[in-house]
Coordinates of C-alpha atoms and ligand atoms in Angstrom, one line a residue:
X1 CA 85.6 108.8 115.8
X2 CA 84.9 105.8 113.3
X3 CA 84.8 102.8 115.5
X4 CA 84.2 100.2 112.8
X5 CA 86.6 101.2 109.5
X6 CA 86.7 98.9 106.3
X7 CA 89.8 99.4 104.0
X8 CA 89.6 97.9 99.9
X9 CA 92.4 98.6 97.2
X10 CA 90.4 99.2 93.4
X11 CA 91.0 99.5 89.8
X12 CA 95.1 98.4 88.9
X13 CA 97.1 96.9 91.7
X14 CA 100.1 99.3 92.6
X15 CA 103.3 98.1 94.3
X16 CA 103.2 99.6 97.8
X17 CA 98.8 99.5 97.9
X18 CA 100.0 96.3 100.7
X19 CA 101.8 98.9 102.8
X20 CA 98.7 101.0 103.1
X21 CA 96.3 98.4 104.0
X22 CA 99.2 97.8 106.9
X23 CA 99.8 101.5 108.2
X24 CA 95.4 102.0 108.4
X25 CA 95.2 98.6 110.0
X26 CA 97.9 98.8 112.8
X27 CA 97.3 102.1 113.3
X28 CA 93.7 101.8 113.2
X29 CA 93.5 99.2 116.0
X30 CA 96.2 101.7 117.9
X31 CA 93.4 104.0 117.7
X32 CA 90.9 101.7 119.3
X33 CA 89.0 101.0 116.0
X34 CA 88.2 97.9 114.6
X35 CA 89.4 97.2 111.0
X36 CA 87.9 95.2 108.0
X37 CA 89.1 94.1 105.0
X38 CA 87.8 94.4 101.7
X39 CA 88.4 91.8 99.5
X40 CA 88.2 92.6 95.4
X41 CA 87.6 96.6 95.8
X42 CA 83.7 98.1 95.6
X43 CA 82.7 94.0 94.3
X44 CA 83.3 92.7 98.0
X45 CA 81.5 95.9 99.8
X46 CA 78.5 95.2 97.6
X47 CA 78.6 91.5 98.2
X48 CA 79.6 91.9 101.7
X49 CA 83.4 89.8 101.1
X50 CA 85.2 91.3 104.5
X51 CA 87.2 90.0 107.6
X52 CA 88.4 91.6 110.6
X53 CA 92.0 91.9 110.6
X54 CA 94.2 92.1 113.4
X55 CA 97.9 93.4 114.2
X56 CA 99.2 89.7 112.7
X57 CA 97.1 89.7 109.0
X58 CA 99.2 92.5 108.3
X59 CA 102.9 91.1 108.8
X60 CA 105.0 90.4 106.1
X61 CA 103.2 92.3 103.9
X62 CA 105.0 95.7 103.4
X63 CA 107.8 94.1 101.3
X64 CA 105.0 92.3 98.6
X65 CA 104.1 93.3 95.5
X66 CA 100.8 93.5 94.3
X67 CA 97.6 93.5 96.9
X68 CA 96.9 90.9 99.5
X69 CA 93.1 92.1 99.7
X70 CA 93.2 91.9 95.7
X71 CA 91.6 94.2 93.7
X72 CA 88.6 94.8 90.9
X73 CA 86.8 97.2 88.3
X74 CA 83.0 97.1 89.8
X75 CA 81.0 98.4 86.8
X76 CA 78.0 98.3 89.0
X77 CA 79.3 101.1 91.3
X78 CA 79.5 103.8 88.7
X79 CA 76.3 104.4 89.1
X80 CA 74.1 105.7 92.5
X81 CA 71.7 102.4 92.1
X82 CA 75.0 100.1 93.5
X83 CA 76.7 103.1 95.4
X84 CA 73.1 103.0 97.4
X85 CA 73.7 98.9 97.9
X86 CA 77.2 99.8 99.2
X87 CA 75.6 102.3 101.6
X88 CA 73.3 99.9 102.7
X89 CA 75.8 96.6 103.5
X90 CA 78.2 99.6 105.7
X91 CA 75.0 100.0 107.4
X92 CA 74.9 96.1 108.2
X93 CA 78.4 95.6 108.6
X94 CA 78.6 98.7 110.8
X95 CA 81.4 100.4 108.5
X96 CA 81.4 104.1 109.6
X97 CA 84.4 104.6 107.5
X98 CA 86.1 103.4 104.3
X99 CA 89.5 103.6 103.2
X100 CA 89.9 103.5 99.4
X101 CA 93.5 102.8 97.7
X102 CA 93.0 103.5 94.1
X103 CA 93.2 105.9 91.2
X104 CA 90.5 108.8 90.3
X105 CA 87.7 106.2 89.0
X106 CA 87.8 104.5 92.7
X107 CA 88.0 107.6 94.4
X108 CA 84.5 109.1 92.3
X109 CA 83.2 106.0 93.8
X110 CA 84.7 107.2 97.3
X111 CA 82.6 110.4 97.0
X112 CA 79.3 109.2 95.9
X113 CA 79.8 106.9 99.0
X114 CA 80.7 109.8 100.9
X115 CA 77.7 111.8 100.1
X116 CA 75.5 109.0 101.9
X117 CA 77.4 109.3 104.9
X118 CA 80.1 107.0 105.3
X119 CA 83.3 108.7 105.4
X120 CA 85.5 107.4 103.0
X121 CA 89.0 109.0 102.5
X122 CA 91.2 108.2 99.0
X123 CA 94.8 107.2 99.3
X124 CA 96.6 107.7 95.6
X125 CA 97.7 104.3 94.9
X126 CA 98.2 103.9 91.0
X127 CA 101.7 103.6 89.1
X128 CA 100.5 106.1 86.6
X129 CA 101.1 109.3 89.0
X130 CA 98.4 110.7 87.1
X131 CA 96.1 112.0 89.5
X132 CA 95.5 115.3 89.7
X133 CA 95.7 116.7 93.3
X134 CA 98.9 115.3 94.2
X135 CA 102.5 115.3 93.3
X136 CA 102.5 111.5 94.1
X137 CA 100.6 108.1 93.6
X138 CA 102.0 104.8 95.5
X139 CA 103.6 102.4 92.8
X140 CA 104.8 105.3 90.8
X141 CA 108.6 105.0 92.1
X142 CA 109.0 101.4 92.3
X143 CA 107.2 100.8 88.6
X144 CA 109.9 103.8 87.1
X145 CA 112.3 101.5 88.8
X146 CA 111.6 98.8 87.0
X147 CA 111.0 100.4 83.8
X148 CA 114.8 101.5 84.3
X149 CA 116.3 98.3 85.2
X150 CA 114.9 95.9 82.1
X151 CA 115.6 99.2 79.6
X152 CA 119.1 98.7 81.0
X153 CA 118.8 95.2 79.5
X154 CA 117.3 96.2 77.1
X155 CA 120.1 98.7 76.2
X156 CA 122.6 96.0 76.3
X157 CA 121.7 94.2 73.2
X158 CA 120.5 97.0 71.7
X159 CA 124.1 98.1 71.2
X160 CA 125.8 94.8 70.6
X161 CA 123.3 94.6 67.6
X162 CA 124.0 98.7 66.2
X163 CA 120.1 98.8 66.9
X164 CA 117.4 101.2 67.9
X165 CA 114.8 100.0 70.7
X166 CA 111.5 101.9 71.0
X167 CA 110.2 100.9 74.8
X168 CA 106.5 101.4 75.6
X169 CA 106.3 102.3 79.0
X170 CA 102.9 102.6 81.0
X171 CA 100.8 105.5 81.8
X172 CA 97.8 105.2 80.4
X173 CA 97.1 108.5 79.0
X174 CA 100.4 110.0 81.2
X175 CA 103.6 110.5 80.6
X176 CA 105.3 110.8 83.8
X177 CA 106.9 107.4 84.1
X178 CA 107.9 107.8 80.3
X179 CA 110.1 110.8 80.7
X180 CA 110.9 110.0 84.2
X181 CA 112.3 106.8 82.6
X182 CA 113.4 108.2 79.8
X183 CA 116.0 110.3 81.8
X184 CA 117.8 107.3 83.7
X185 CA 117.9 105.2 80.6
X186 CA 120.0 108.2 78.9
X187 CA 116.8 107.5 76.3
X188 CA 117.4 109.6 73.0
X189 CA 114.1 110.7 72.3
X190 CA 110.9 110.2 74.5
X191 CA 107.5 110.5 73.2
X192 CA 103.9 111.2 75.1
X193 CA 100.9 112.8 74.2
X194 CA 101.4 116.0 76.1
X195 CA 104.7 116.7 74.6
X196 CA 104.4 118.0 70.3
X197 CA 106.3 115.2 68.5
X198 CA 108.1 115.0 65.5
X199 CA 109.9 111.4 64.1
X200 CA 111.5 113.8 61.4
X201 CA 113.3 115.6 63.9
X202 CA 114.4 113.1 66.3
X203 CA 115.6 110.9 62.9
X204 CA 117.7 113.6 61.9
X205 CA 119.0 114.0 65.2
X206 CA 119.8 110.2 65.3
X207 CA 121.5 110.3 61.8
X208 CA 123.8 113.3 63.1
X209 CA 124.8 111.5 66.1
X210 CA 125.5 108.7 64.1
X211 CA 127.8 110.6 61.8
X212 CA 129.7 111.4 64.9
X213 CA 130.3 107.8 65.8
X214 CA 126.9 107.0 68.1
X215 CA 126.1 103.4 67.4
X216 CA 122.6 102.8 69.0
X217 CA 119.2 104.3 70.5
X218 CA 116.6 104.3 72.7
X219 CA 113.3 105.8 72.4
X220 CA 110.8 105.6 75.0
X221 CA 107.0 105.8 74.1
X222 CA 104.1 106.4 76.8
X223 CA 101.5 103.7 75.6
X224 CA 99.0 106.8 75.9
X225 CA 100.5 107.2 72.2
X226 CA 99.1 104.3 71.4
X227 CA 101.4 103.6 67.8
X228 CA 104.9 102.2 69.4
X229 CA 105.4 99.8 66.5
X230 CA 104.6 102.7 64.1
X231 CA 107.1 104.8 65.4
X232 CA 109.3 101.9 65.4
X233 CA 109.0 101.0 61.8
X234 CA 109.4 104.7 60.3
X235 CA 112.0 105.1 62.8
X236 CA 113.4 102.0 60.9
X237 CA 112.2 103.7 57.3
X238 CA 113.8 107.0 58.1
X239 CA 117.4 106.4 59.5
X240 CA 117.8 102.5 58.1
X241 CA 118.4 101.7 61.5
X242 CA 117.2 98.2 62.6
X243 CA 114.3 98.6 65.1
X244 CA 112.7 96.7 67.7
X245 CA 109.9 97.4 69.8
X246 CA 109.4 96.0 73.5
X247 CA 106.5 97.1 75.3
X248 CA 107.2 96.3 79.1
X249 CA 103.5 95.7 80.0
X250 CA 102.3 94.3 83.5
X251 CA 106.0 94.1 84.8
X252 CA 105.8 97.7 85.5
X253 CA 103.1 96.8 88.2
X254 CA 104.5 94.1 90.2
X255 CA 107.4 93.0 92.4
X256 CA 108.5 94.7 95.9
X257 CA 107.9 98.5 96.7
X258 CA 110.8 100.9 96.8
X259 CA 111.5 102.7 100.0
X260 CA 109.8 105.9 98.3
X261 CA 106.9 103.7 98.1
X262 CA 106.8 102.1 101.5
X263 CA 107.7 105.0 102.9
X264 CA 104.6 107.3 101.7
X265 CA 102.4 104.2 101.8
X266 CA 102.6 104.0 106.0
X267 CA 102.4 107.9 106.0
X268 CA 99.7 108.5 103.7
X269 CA 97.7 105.2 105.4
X270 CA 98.1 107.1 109.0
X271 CA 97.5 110.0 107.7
X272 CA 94.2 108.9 106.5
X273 CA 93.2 107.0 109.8
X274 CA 94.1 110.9 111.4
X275 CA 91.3 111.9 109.7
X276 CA 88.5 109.2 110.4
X277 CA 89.3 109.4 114.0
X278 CA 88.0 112.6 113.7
X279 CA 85.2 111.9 112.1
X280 CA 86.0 113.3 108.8
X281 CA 85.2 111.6 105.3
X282 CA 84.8 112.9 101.4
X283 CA 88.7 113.5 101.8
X284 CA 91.8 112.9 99.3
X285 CA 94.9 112.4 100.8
X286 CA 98.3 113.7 98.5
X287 CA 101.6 115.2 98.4
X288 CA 101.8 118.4 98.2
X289 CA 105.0 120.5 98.7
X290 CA 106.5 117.1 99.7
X291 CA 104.1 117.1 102.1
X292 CA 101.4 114.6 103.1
X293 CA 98.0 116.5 103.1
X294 CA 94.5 116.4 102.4
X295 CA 91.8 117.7 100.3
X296 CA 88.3 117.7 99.9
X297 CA 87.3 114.9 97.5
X298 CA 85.3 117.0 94.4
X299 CA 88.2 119.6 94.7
X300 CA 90.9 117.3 94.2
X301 CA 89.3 115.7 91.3
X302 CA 88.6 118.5 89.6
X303 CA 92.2 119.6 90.1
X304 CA 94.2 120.1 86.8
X305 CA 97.7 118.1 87.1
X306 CA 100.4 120.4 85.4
X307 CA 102.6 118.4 83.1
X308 CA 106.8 118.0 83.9
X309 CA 107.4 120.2 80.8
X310 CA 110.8 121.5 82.3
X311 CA 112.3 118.2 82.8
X312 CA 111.0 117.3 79.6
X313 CA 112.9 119.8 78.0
X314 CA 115.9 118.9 80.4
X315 CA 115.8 115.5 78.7
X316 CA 115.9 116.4 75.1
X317 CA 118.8 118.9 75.9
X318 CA 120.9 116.2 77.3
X319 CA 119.5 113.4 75.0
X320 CA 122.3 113.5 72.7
Ligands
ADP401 P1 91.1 103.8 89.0 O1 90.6 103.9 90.4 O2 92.5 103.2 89.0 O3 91.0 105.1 88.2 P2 88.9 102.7 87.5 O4 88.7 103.9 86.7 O5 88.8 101.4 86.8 O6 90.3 102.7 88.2 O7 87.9 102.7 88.7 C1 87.9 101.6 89.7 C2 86.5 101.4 90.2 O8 86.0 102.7 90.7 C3 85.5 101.1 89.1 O9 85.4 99.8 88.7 C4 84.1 101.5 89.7 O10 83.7 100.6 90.6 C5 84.6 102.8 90.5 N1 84.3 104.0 89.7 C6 85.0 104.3 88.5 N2 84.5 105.5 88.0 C7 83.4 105.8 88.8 C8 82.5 106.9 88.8 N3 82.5 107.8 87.8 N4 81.6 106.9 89.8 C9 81.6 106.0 90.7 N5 82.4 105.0 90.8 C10 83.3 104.9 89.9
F6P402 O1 96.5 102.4 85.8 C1 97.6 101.5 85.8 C2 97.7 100.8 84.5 O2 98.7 99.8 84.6 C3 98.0 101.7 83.3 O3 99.3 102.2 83.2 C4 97.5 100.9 82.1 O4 97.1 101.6 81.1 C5 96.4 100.1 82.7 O5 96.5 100.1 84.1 C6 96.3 98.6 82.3 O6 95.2 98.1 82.8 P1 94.9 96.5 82.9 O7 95.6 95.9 84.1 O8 93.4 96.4 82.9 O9 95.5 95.9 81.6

């Protein structure tokens, strides 16, 4: 069993990555380990930034946003030269294992780390959902959730003003949370990179339904796309609609976690603390089958994630 464990949160901040750091650290202690925090990701292992934390540093943190240890991109650690630094301050802090909350980029870092010999396990924490070995990331629900509520806003003046809105939603090169999104908004049209487009079709589409008495639209773009105010103004060209464009942005990553999030957070956390007890690292820990499991690190990354093409097609065949 680990007796000394360290736990850091890296690359974007999820909502939920807080109740993570809280299941490993209670539980942890439970266990009879000691727990340290990481402050900043892979930057505070390498210069050493950690505290013990005890039952109390952990209250009142399931219901915040954001991360209390904060997070950071550590360019240094893409390569062996800083991994072998990080190596060397768990050897002086006594870290025998290392939880790391983060998308695929941390979790490369996780197995380089691992391959030393400190065990380090990956929990999916990333609102993107984009990682390949499991069906879910922390932060995915609660960021869809707030996608949904401000394109509800948004919706509002779109059709006091006989408009279409074009919403960029995040992703980065994803489009889970766009079609996702797409569906609870009643959006018209959602666009991603994995999906075939075509602004022709969907603005003939839009002029039929307008015909038949439909006043306004909403099309939601996954900023993997990367032209939302392009599509916007042919949009505008082709149906002489009027078009705005709102691209939510950081919103999407903050405020409380949903129960989904909270929920998986604390289970995927323990579940990870399951496995340093036994002394195992090099690890991803997913959803699979609604299940929490694990799975070796290099397998899991070189995973292909299959795309929701079904409810895709669900939402263009209830779009209009
Ligand atoms: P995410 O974990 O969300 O994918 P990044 O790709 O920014 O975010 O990665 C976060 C951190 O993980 C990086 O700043 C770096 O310290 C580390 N990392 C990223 N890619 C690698 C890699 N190929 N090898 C080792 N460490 C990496
Ligand atoms: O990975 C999470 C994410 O919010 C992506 O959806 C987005 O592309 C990226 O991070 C934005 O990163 P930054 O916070 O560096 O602007």
């Amino acid at each position: 069993m680990a007796r000394r464990i360290g736990i850091l949160t890296s690359g974007g901040d999820a909502p939920g990555m807080n109740a993570v750091v809280r299941a490993v650290t209670r539980a942890g202690l439970q266990k009879g380990m000691e727990v340290y925090g990481i402050r900043r990701g892979y930057v505070g292992l390498l210069t050493g930034d950690v505290f013990e934390m005890d039952e109390r540093t952990v209250s009142g943190v399931i219901q915040r946003g954001g991360t209390f240890l904060y997070t950071a991109r550590c360019p240094e650690f893409r390569d062996m030269e800083g991994v072998k630094k990080g190596y060397e301050m768990c050897k002086k802090l006594g870290l025998e294992g290392i939880v790391v909350v983060g998308g695929d980029g941390s979790f490369r870092g996780a197995g380089d780390l691992s391959s030393l010999g400190i065990n380090c396990i990956g929990v999916p924490g990333t609102i993107d959902n984009d990682i390949q070995c499991t069906e879910y990331t922390i932060g995915y629900d609660t960021a869809m959730n707030t996608a949904m509520e401000m394109i509800d806003k948004i919706c509002d003046t779109t059709q006091s003003h006989d408009r279409c809105s074009v919403i960029e939603v995040m992703g980065r090169k994803a489009g889970y949370i766009a079609v996702n999104v797409g569906i609870a908004v009643g959006a018209e049209a959602v666009i991603t990179l994995e999906e075939p487009y075509d602004l022709n079709e969907i603005a003939k589409k839009m002029m039929q339904a307008k015909k038949g008495g439909k006043t306004h639209f909403l099309i939601v773009v996954a900023e993997g796309v990367g032209q939302t105010d392009v599509i916007a103004r042919e949009i505008q060209e082709m149906t002489g609609m009027e078009s705005r464009v709102t691209v939510l942005g950081h919103v999407q990553r903050g405020g409380s976690p949903t129960v989904r999030d909270r929920v998986l957070a604390t289970e995927m956390g323990y579940h990870a603390v399951e496995l340093l007890e036994q002394g195992i690292g090099n690890r991803i820990v997913g959803l699979k089958d609604g299940k929490v499991y694990d799975i070796d690190l290099q397998e899991g990354l070189a995973m292909k994630k299959p795309f929701i093409n079904r409810r895709f097609e669900i939402m263009n065949m209830t779009a209009f």
